[in-house]
Structures are given as structure tokens and as C-alpha cells.
Amino acid sequence: MKKVNASIITIGDELLIGQTIDTNSAFIAQELNKVGIWVRRRIAVGDVFDDIWKALDEETAASEIVIVTGGLGPTADDITKPLLCQYFGGRLVENEEVLKHIIYLFETIYRRPGPLLDRNRKQAEVPDTCAVLMNERGTAPGMWFTKEVNGIKRIVVSLPGVPFEMKGLIEKQVILRLITEFQTPVILHRTLLTVGVGESMLAEKIKDWEENLPAHIKLAYLPHYGMVRLRLTSLGNEKKGLEEEIGRLFSELKELVKEWLVIDEDLTLPQVVAKLLLKKNQTVGTAESCTGGYIAHLVSRDPGSSNTYKGSVISYDNQVKLELLKVNKETLDTVGAVSEEVVKQMAATALELLKTDYVITTSGILGPDGGTEQKPVGLIWIAIGSKNGIRANHFNFRFDRIRNMEQAAIVALEMLRKEMVKGE
Ligand code: ATP
């Protein structure tokens, strides 16, 4: 089956200067990939008429599908709509349904007093050469254009830049339309997560197996903070046969990496921990110093986390450690906050206060300042407490502040996971 190619063009000066990180194209690429559409190019261009025009010329010549985000708003720098109108011929006409929706948003949702501004009314104008994609989440509608280039039909979809609005349109309309428009191949993924092994070591271990993979099956190594995800991707036409084949190869892979295998699903470490807690009907809480609530954020960000996460004490300052977590003043004065004794005392009180089955506690020096010869930047103590006792460990990270924090959180969650599966 022929590959269906897509290009993604993201528009905005803010993307080029790094003020906004282009998350739109990553999301769109993932959604296209799920339905077997191959993203061959992702490009970012500024709010410059000629640059956008050139990008459209180049991408419509190369791909059957071109998805554009940004530049649809009511301000002067939003030039995408008039440009598309010119590019595809035709003229701007007011769309009644879009106008009704904009009035509804301003009157009922935003509760903006006074008459609709002209610039907002203009958002209801769309080129008469496109099909309108109603944007339930905002004022700027999506636009669907078709064009023939070299005798082949091309589709250009223009979407708002606001990620929440773009996502709604992609999930609810664009993908559904694309899969009815194109015959796409089947793409299957199987992902597992390993911890405690580097990618080179993994590659060595599975070398022979990897060499014998059929050409339509690809293996990706996705390392991230001491974890490596391995993803098998299979591309073809016939779903049942592909499923059987990838299933067999995935089982072989799991067997080869079993000593480091954490889970054979595409889950993050916080999700793995939550799944284990749920299975055992247990809960976790945190008492965080240097990580400042970051672990709490990780364990509370997925839906359903209230079943397994109960709460936290953010004891960033020693006063909070003393008063809320009942850390001994003498201990603080003698060995200091970044110590085994302190993270263990924090854990003992947190278990009582939070009434959870497990607690995670942290205390460390993330940097860039605050290090000493005995306690350098990057030194972090972490404790895991449960009814089976309190265990602490220390680590010496060598990264910048944010990465030290992220690494500490991952290591802490992995300590908790190990504690939970001990003896299983
Ligand atoms: P609006 O109607 O709000 O003006 P728009 O379609 O004109 O939307 P932009 O003005 O380009 O879009 O961007 C709106 C917001 O969305 C900005 O805050 C911008 O930072 C964010 N944004 C734009 N493009 C991207 C992108 N590719 N990835 C992530 N965020 C983006």
C-alpha cells in the first residue's frame, strides 16, 4: 500500500524565538501516526506572508496532507486566513454558524459586556473556498481546503494555534475526515519500559534478535532519565497477521530484557506506580523538600489519581520540617537538612499525618548554589516509608537544577516501585 504523507506547518514568530515551545506539531504528528499517516516534515515559520506562502508551495508539492496551525486570531499579526484565501482563490465571506458561535462565546461564556468588536466579528469570515470546521473551544474556526498538485489531490487544513482548541479539532474532526478520505496502512506499536540499564547495554543484549527483525518492523530506543522505553512498530496492510507477528516478537523481546522490565505497556513511571497501588488497594503521599511538590505533581496529574494519592507536606523550609514534620532540631543542627536522618524523620511523621501505606520524602541540594565540599550540588537524600520500615538512599546528580529535580523524582518513584514489588 502507498504511504500517505503529511507535513505540519506551525506559524508564529514566538515559535522561532523559542518563547513558545511547539507542542502542536508533536501532538498532531502522534495523532496522524496512530492512523497510519506518515509525517514526512514538520516546519515552523514566522508571521511572514512570503515565508508562509513558500512553505505551503513546498509542502503541498511533497505531501498529500498539510496541517497548518496558528495565525488565525483577531490581531494584526494573524495573517494566515487572508493568506489562505488568496492562496486558494475566492473571497472572505461571513459564516453565519461561526458568527452565532462567536456571539454565544462572548455573551454567555466570556461574559464580555458591550457590542461585539469588529475584529471579533471578522473571525466569522472564512474563504468561500474552504469547508468550515466548527471550533467548539474557541472563536477561530478550522478550515479545510483541497487542491490538486501534479494531478494529485492535496488537503490543507488550517487550525488555531491555541493547543487546547487545536486538539479538539484534530481529535473530533480532522482525523475522522482524513481516514475517510485516504486509505491508510495499519500501524501497530508495542512498547515496554525498562529501568536500571543503559541503551547500549540493552542494544548489546538484543543485538542478534534485532538484526533478524523483518524490514517492516522497526525497533526504537527511547531513553529518558535512567529509563529506556523500547517500542516495536509494524507497518502493513493486514491487521490480523501483523498483530500476531508483532505479538510474537514482543514476547521474545520481553523475555530478552526481563531482568530490567518494569511494564509491557506504554506507561510512564508514575502511571506504573499508580497501577501497582491500585492493584494492591494502597495509597501514597509525599513530604518533599528539594523537589518542592514535583513528585506530588507527577503522581496527581493522571485521571483517577485520587484513588492512590492522598496528599503532601511541602517542607521546603526547615521551619516547616520542624513544625509540621516534627524533625528533631538537634538533628537539623548537627547533620543538616540534607541527610539520611532528616529524610527518615520526615517519613515517620508523614506516614502518621497522611495515613497512607507509603510515603516518599526528599531533601537535597539542587543547585546551582548551596553546595559545600561535604554536600555538593546534586546530593539528594530520598526515603521510602511504609509499615515495613523506612529505607533511605542518597544520589549524586550532576545536572542543572531542573534536571536534578526531575531525576530525583524518577529515582524516588523507582525506589517506591521496587519497595512495592519486593518479594513478589
Ligand atoms: P488566537 O485566536 O488565540 O490568536 P491563533 O490561531 O491566532 O489563536 P496564535 O496567535 O498563533 O494562534 O497562538 C495562540 C496561542 O497558542 C499563543 O499563546 C501561542 O503561544 C500558542 N501556540 C501557537 N502555536 C503553537 C504551537 N505550535 N505549539 C504550542 N503552542 C502554540
mmCIF file of C-alpha atoms in Angstrom, residues 62-278:
data_model
loop_
_atom_site.group_PDB
_atom_site.id
_atom_site.type_symbol
_atom_site.label_atom_id
_atom_site.label_comp_id
_atom_site.label_asym_id
_atom_site.label_seq_id
_atom_site.Cartn_x
_atom_site.Cartn_y
_atom_site.Cartn_z
ATOM 1 C CA ALA A 62 5.600 16.989 -1.201
ATOM 2 C CA SER A 63 2.665 15.721 0.876
ATOM 3 C CA GLU A 64 -0.946 14.792 0.307
ATOM 4 C CA ILE A 65 -1.909 16.329 3.653
ATOM 5 C CA VAL A 66 -0.675 19.642 5.048
ATOM 6 C CA ILE A 67 -1.763 20.720 8.510
ATOM 7 C CA VAL A 68 -1.172 24.333 9.472
ATOM 8 C CA THR A 69 -1.599 25.811 12.951
ATOM 9 C CA GLY A 70 -1.571 29.400 14.200
ATOM 10 C CA GLY A 71 -2.126 32.917 12.976
ATOM 11 C CA LEU A 72 -5.932 32.808 12.934
ATOM 12 C CA GLY A 73 -6.625 35.235 15.765
ATOM 13 C CA PRO A 74 -8.149 38.730 15.731
ATOM 14 C CA THR A 75 -4.838 40.638 15.840
ATOM 15 C CA ALA A 76 -2.774 42.213 13.061
ATOM 16 C CA ASP A 77 -0.048 39.577 13.234
ATOM 17 C CA ASP A 78 -2.565 36.837 12.431
ATOM 18 C CA ILE A 79 -2.198 36.679 8.677
ATOM 19 C CA THR A 80 -2.955 33.031 7.946
ATOM 20 C CA LYS A 81 -6.611 33.483 6.942
ATOM 21 C CA PRO A 82 -6.234 36.237 4.301
ATOM 22 C CA LEU A 83 -3.195 34.417 3.006
ATOM 23 C CA LEU A 84 -5.067 31.127 2.634
ATOM 24 C CA CYS A 85 -7.923 32.990 0.976
ATOM 25 C CA GLN A 86 -5.525 34.334 -1.630
ATOM 26 C CA TYR A 87 -3.660 31.031 -1.947
ATOM 27 C CA PHE A 88 -6.795 29.040 -2.712
ATOM 28 C CA GLY A 89 -8.608 31.826 -4.627
ATOM 29 C CA GLY A 90 -12.066 33.088 -3.649
ATOM 30 C CA ARG A 91 -13.054 35.724 -1.117
ATOM 31 C CA LEU A 92 -13.772 36.050 2.572
ATOM 32 C CA VAL A 93 -17.444 35.631 3.470
ATOM 33 C CA GLU A 94 -19.151 35.813 6.843
ATOM 34 C CA ASN A 95 -20.210 32.379 8.028
ATOM 35 C CA GLU A 96 -23.495 32.535 9.898
ATOM 36 C CA GLU A 97 -22.912 29.490 12.068
ATOM 37 C CA VAL A 98 -19.455 30.698 13.121
ATOM 38 C CA LEU A 99 -20.801 34.179 13.892
ATOM 39 C CA LYS A 100 -23.567 32.713 16.081
ATOM 40 C CA HIS A 101 -20.958 30.670 17.929
ATOM 41 C CA ILE A 102 -18.702 33.720 18.471
ATOM 42 C CA ILE A 103 -21.631 35.766 19.824
ATOM 43 C CA TYR A 104 -22.566 32.883 22.110
ATOM 44 C CA LEU A 105 -18.972 32.661 23.421
ATOM 45 C CA PHE A 106 -18.684 36.391 24.105
ATOM 46 C CA GLU A 107 -22.131 36.751 25.686
ATOM 47 C CA THR A 108 -22.508 33.538 27.612
ATOM 48 C CA ILE A 109 -19.073 32.081 28.276
ATOM 49 C CA TYR A 110 -16.655 35.059 28.383
ATOM 50 C CA ARG A 111 -19.469 37.370 29.651
ATOM 51 C CA ARG A 112 -17.913 40.307 27.806
ATOM 52 C CA PRO A 113 -20.147 43.417 28.104
ATOM 53 C CA GLY A 114 -20.869 45.670 25.120
ATOM 54 C CA PRO A 115 -21.250 45.003 21.428
ATOM 55 C CA LEU A 116 -19.046 42.527 19.593
ATOM 56 C CA LEU A 117 -15.815 44.187 18.428
ATOM 57 C CA ASP A 118 -15.338 44.388 14.696
ATOM 58 C CA ARG A 119 -12.139 42.365 14.915
ATOM 59 C CA ASN A 120 -14.021 39.565 16.689
ATOM 60 C CA ARG A 121 -16.835 39.644 14.151
ATOM 61 C CA LYS A 122 -14.218 39.306 11.439
ATOM 62 C CA GLN A 123 -13.266 35.940 12.903
ATOM 63 C CA ALA A 124 -16.527 34.630 11.451
ATOM 64 C CA GLU A 125 -15.227 35.381 7.967
ATOM 65 C CA VAL A 126 -13.864 32.396 6.090
ATOM 66 C CA PRO A 127 -12.692 31.919 2.497
ATOM 67 C CA ASP A 128 -15.570 30.667 0.360
ATOM 68 C CA THR A 129 -13.223 28.008 -1.000
ATOM 69 C CA CYS A 130 -12.982 26.018 2.261
ATOM 70 C CA ALA A 131 -15.138 23.742 4.335
ATOM 71 C CA VAL A 132 -15.536 25.150 7.838
ATOM 72 C CA LEU A 133 -14.558 23.078 10.870
ATOM 73 C CA MET A 134 -16.508 24.459 13.819
ATOM 74 C CA ASN A 135 -14.258 25.183 16.797
ATOM 75 C CA GLU A 136 -16.290 24.418 19.924
ATOM 76 C CA ARG A 137 -13.458 25.561 22.142
ATOM 77 C CA GLY A 138 -12.753 28.999 20.701
ATOM 78 C CA THR A 139 -13.600 31.717 18.216
ATOM 79 C CA ALA A 140 -11.360 30.888 15.244
ATOM 80 C CA PRO A 141 -12.793 28.067 13.103
ATOM 81 C CA GLY A 142 -10.687 25.426 11.381
ATOM 82 C CA MET A 143 -10.604 25.476 7.572
ATOM 83 C CA TRP A 144 -10.365 22.543 5.167
ATOM 84 C CA PHE A 145 -9.089 23.206 1.636
ATOM 85 C CA THR A 146 -8.489 20.900 -1.300
ATOM 86 C CA LYS A 147 -6.160 21.490 -4.170
ATOM 87 C CA GLU A 148 -4.696 19.470 -6.995
ATOM 88 C CA VAL A 149 -0.942 19.496 -7.444
ATOM 89 C CA ASN A 150 0.599 17.455 -10.280
ATOM 90 C CA GLY A 151 -2.716 15.678 -10.744
ATOM 91 C CA ILE A 152 -2.820 14.523 -7.120
ATOM 92 C CA LYS A 153 -5.372 15.747 -4.594
ATOM 93 C CA ARG A 154 -3.872 17.631 -1.635
ATOM 94 C CA ILE A 155 -5.625 18.631 1.548
ATOM 95 C CA VAL A 156 -4.637 21.675 3.559
ATOM 96 C CA VAL A 157 -6.162 22.057 6.999
ATOM 97 C CA SER A 158 -5.719 25.288 8.923
ATOM 98 C CA LEU A 159 -6.224 25.174 12.687
ATOM 99 C CA PRO A 160 -5.986 27.691 15.544
ATOM 100 C CA GLY A 161 -2.645 27.908 17.338
ATOM 101 C CA VAL A 162 -4.076 27.582 20.863
ATOM 102 C CA PRO A 163 -3.177 23.975 21.775
ATOM 103 C CA PHE A 164 -6.471 23.199 23.543
ATOM 104 C CA GLU A 165 -8.507 24.392 20.553
ATOM 105 C CA MET A 166 -6.263 22.661 18.008
ATOM 106 C CA LYS A 167 -6.540 19.365 19.934
ATOM 107 C CA GLY A 168 -10.323 19.486 19.972
ATOM 108 C CA LEU A 169 -10.432 19.951 16.200
ATOM 109 C CA ILE A 170 -7.839 17.255 15.486
ATOM 110 C CA GLU A 171 -9.472 14.680 17.763
ATOM 111 C CA LYS A 172 -13.094 15.336 16.902
ATOM 112 C CA GLN A 173 -12.983 16.272 13.230
ATOM 113 C CA VAL A 174 -9.721 16.265 11.314
ATOM 114 C CA ILE A 175 -8.586 12.676 11.906
ATOM 115 C CA LEU A 176 -12.057 11.287 11.202
ATOM 116 C CA ARG A 177 -12.234 13.175 7.907
ATOM 117 C CA LEU A 178 -8.729 12.140 6.898
ATOM 118 C CA ILE A 179 -9.316 8.433 7.419
ATOM 119 C CA THR A 180 -12.422 8.535 5.278
ATOM 120 C CA GLU A 181 -10.525 10.455 2.611
ATOM 121 C CA PHE A 182 -7.410 8.239 2.422
ATOM 122 C CA GLN A 183 -6.714 4.536 2.515
ATOM 123 C CA THR A 184 -4.017 4.301 5.143
ATOM 124 C CA PRO A 185 -1.872 1.320 6.162
ATOM 125 C CA VAL A 186 -2.169 -0.356 9.555
ATOM 126 C CA ILE A 187 0.405 0.826 12.102
ATOM 127 C CA LEU A 188 0.826 -1.167 15.306
ATOM 128 C CA HIS A 189 3.010 -0.260 18.261
ATOM 129 C CA ARG A 190 4.067 -2.335 21.271
ATOM 130 C CA THR A 191 6.044 -0.579 23.978
ATOM 131 C CA LEU A 192 7.778 -1.734 27.153
ATOM 132 C CA LEU A 193 9.600 0.159 29.872
ATOM 133 C CA THR A 194 12.962 -0.833 31.362
ATOM 134 C CA VAL A 195 14.720 0.713 34.327
ATOM 135 C CA GLY A 196 18.290 0.329 35.545
ATOM 136 C CA VAL A 197 20.019 -0.342 32.252
ATOM 137 C CA GLY A 198 21.515 1.932 29.593
ATOM 138 C CA GLU A 199 20.551 1.786 25.942
ATOM 139 C CA SER A 200 23.982 0.477 24.835
ATOM 140 C CA MET A 201 23.725 -2.461 27.210
ATOM 141 C CA LEU A 202 20.184 -3.171 26.024
ATOM 142 C CA ALA A 203 21.308 -2.967 22.394
ATOM 143 C CA GLU A 204 24.085 -5.495 23.108
ATOM 144 C CA LYS A 205 21.665 -7.862 24.808
ATOM 145 C CA ILE A 206 19.159 -7.894 21.939
ATOM 146 C CA LYS A 207 21.621 -7.496 19.046
ATOM 147 C CA ASP A 208 21.003 -10.862 17.351
ATOM 148 C CA TRP A 209 17.241 -10.623 17.765
ATOM 149 C CA GLU A 210 17.183 -7.053 16.426
ATOM 150 C CA GLU A 211 19.251 -7.981 13.379
ATOM 151 C CA ASN A 212 16.672 -10.573 12.400
ATOM 152 C CA LEU A 213 13.664 -8.262 12.555
ATOM 153 C CA PRO A 214 11.705 -8.158 9.284
ATOM 154 C CA ALA A 215 12.066 -4.925 7.294
ATOM 155 C CA HIS A 216 8.521 -3.720 8.057
ATOM 156 C CA ILE A 217 9.113 -3.907 11.810
ATOM 157 C CA LYS A 218 11.210 -1.212 13.445
ATOM 158 C CA LEU A 219 12.614 -1.035 16.954
ATOM 159 C CA ALA A 220 13.073 2.353 18.664
ATOM 160 C CA TYR A 221 15.122 3.027 21.799
ATOM 161 C CA LEU A 222 13.599 5.881 23.792
ATOM 162 C CA PRO A 223 15.853 6.719 26.770
ATOM 163 C CA HIS A 224 14.637 9.093 29.453
ATOM 164 C CA TYR A 225 16.212 9.690 32.899
ATOM 165 C CA GLY A 226 17.603 6.268 33.621
ATOM 166 C CA MET A 227 14.689 4.519 31.941
ATOM 167 C CA VAL A 228 14.582 3.173 28.411
ATOM 168 C CA ARG A 229 11.372 2.503 26.552
ATOM 169 C CA LEU A 230 11.597 0.036 23.694
ATOM 170 C CA ARG A 231 8.972 0.444 21.005
ATOM 171 C CA LEU A 232 8.256 -2.022 18.238
ATOM 172 C CA THR A 233 6.404 -0.586 15.247
ATOM 173 C CA SER A 234 4.896 -2.644 12.492
ATOM 174 C CA LEU A 235 3.553 -1.276 9.226
ATOM 175 C CA GLY A 236 1.464 -3.214 6.735
ATOM 176 C CA ASN A 237 -1.929 -3.919 5.277
ATOM 177 C CA GLU A 238 -3.420 -6.852 7.058
ATOM 178 C CA LYS A 239 -4.211 -6.200 10.721
ATOM 179 C CA LYS A 240 -4.664 -9.750 11.994
ATOM 180 C CA GLY A 241 -1.404 -11.080 10.560
ATOM 181 C CA LEU A 242 0.511 -8.024 11.765
ATOM 182 C CA GLU A 243 -0.937 -8.378 15.256
ATOM 183 C CA GLU A 244 0.131 -11.999 15.517
ATOM 184 C CA GLU A 245 3.608 -11.232 14.243
ATOM 185 C CA ILE A 246 4.236 -8.213 16.474
ATOM 186 C CA GLY A 247 2.759 -10.090 19.445
ATOM 187 C CA ARG A 248 5.248 -12.948 18.960
ATOM 188 C CA LEU A 249 8.218 -10.605 18.514
ATOM 189 C CA PHE A 250 7.181 -8.542 21.528
ATOM 190 C CA SER A 251 7.080 -11.672 23.711
ATOM 191 C CA GLU A 252 10.589 -12.580 22.555
ATOM 192 C CA LEU A 253 11.781 -9.044 23.359
ATOM 193 C CA LYS A 254 10.219 -9.134 26.831
ATOM 194 C CA GLU A 255 11.987 -12.406 27.562
ATOM 195 C CA LEU A 256 15.336 -10.964 26.454
ATOM 196 C CA VAL A 257 15.091 -7.868 28.702
ATOM 197 C CA LYS A 258 13.186 -9.427 31.587
ATOM 198 C CA GLU A 259 15.738 -8.541 34.278
ATOM 199 C CA TRP A 260 15.086 -4.795 33.693
ATOM 200 C CA LEU A 261 11.480 -4.962 32.563
ATOM 201 C CA VAL A 262 9.112 -2.746 34.559
ATOM 202 C CA ILE A 263 5.971 -2.965 32.443
ATOM 203 C CA ASP A 264 4.975 -4.176 28.984
ATOM 204 C CA GLU A 265 2.703 -1.235 28.225
ATOM 205 C CA ASP A 266 3.281 2.338 27.090
ATOM 206 C CA LEU A 267 3.022 3.833 30.569
ATOM 207 C CA THR A 268 5.094 6.412 32.421
ATOM 208 C CA LEU A 269 6.713 5.522 35.724
ATOM 209 C CA PRO A 270 4.096 7.472 37.761
ATOM 210 C CA GLN A 271 1.402 5.534 35.885
ATOM 211 C CA VAL A 272 3.154 2.234 36.643
ATOM 212 C CA VAL A 273 3.300 3.145 40.340
ATOM 213 C CA ALA A 274 -0.381 4.167 40.332
ATOM 214 C CA LYS A 275 -1.336 0.908 38.665
ATOM 215 C CA LEU A 276 0.534 -1.118 41.292
ATOM 216 C CA LEU A 277 -1.001 0.880 44.139
ATOM 217 C CA LEU A 278 -4.471 0.427 42.703
#
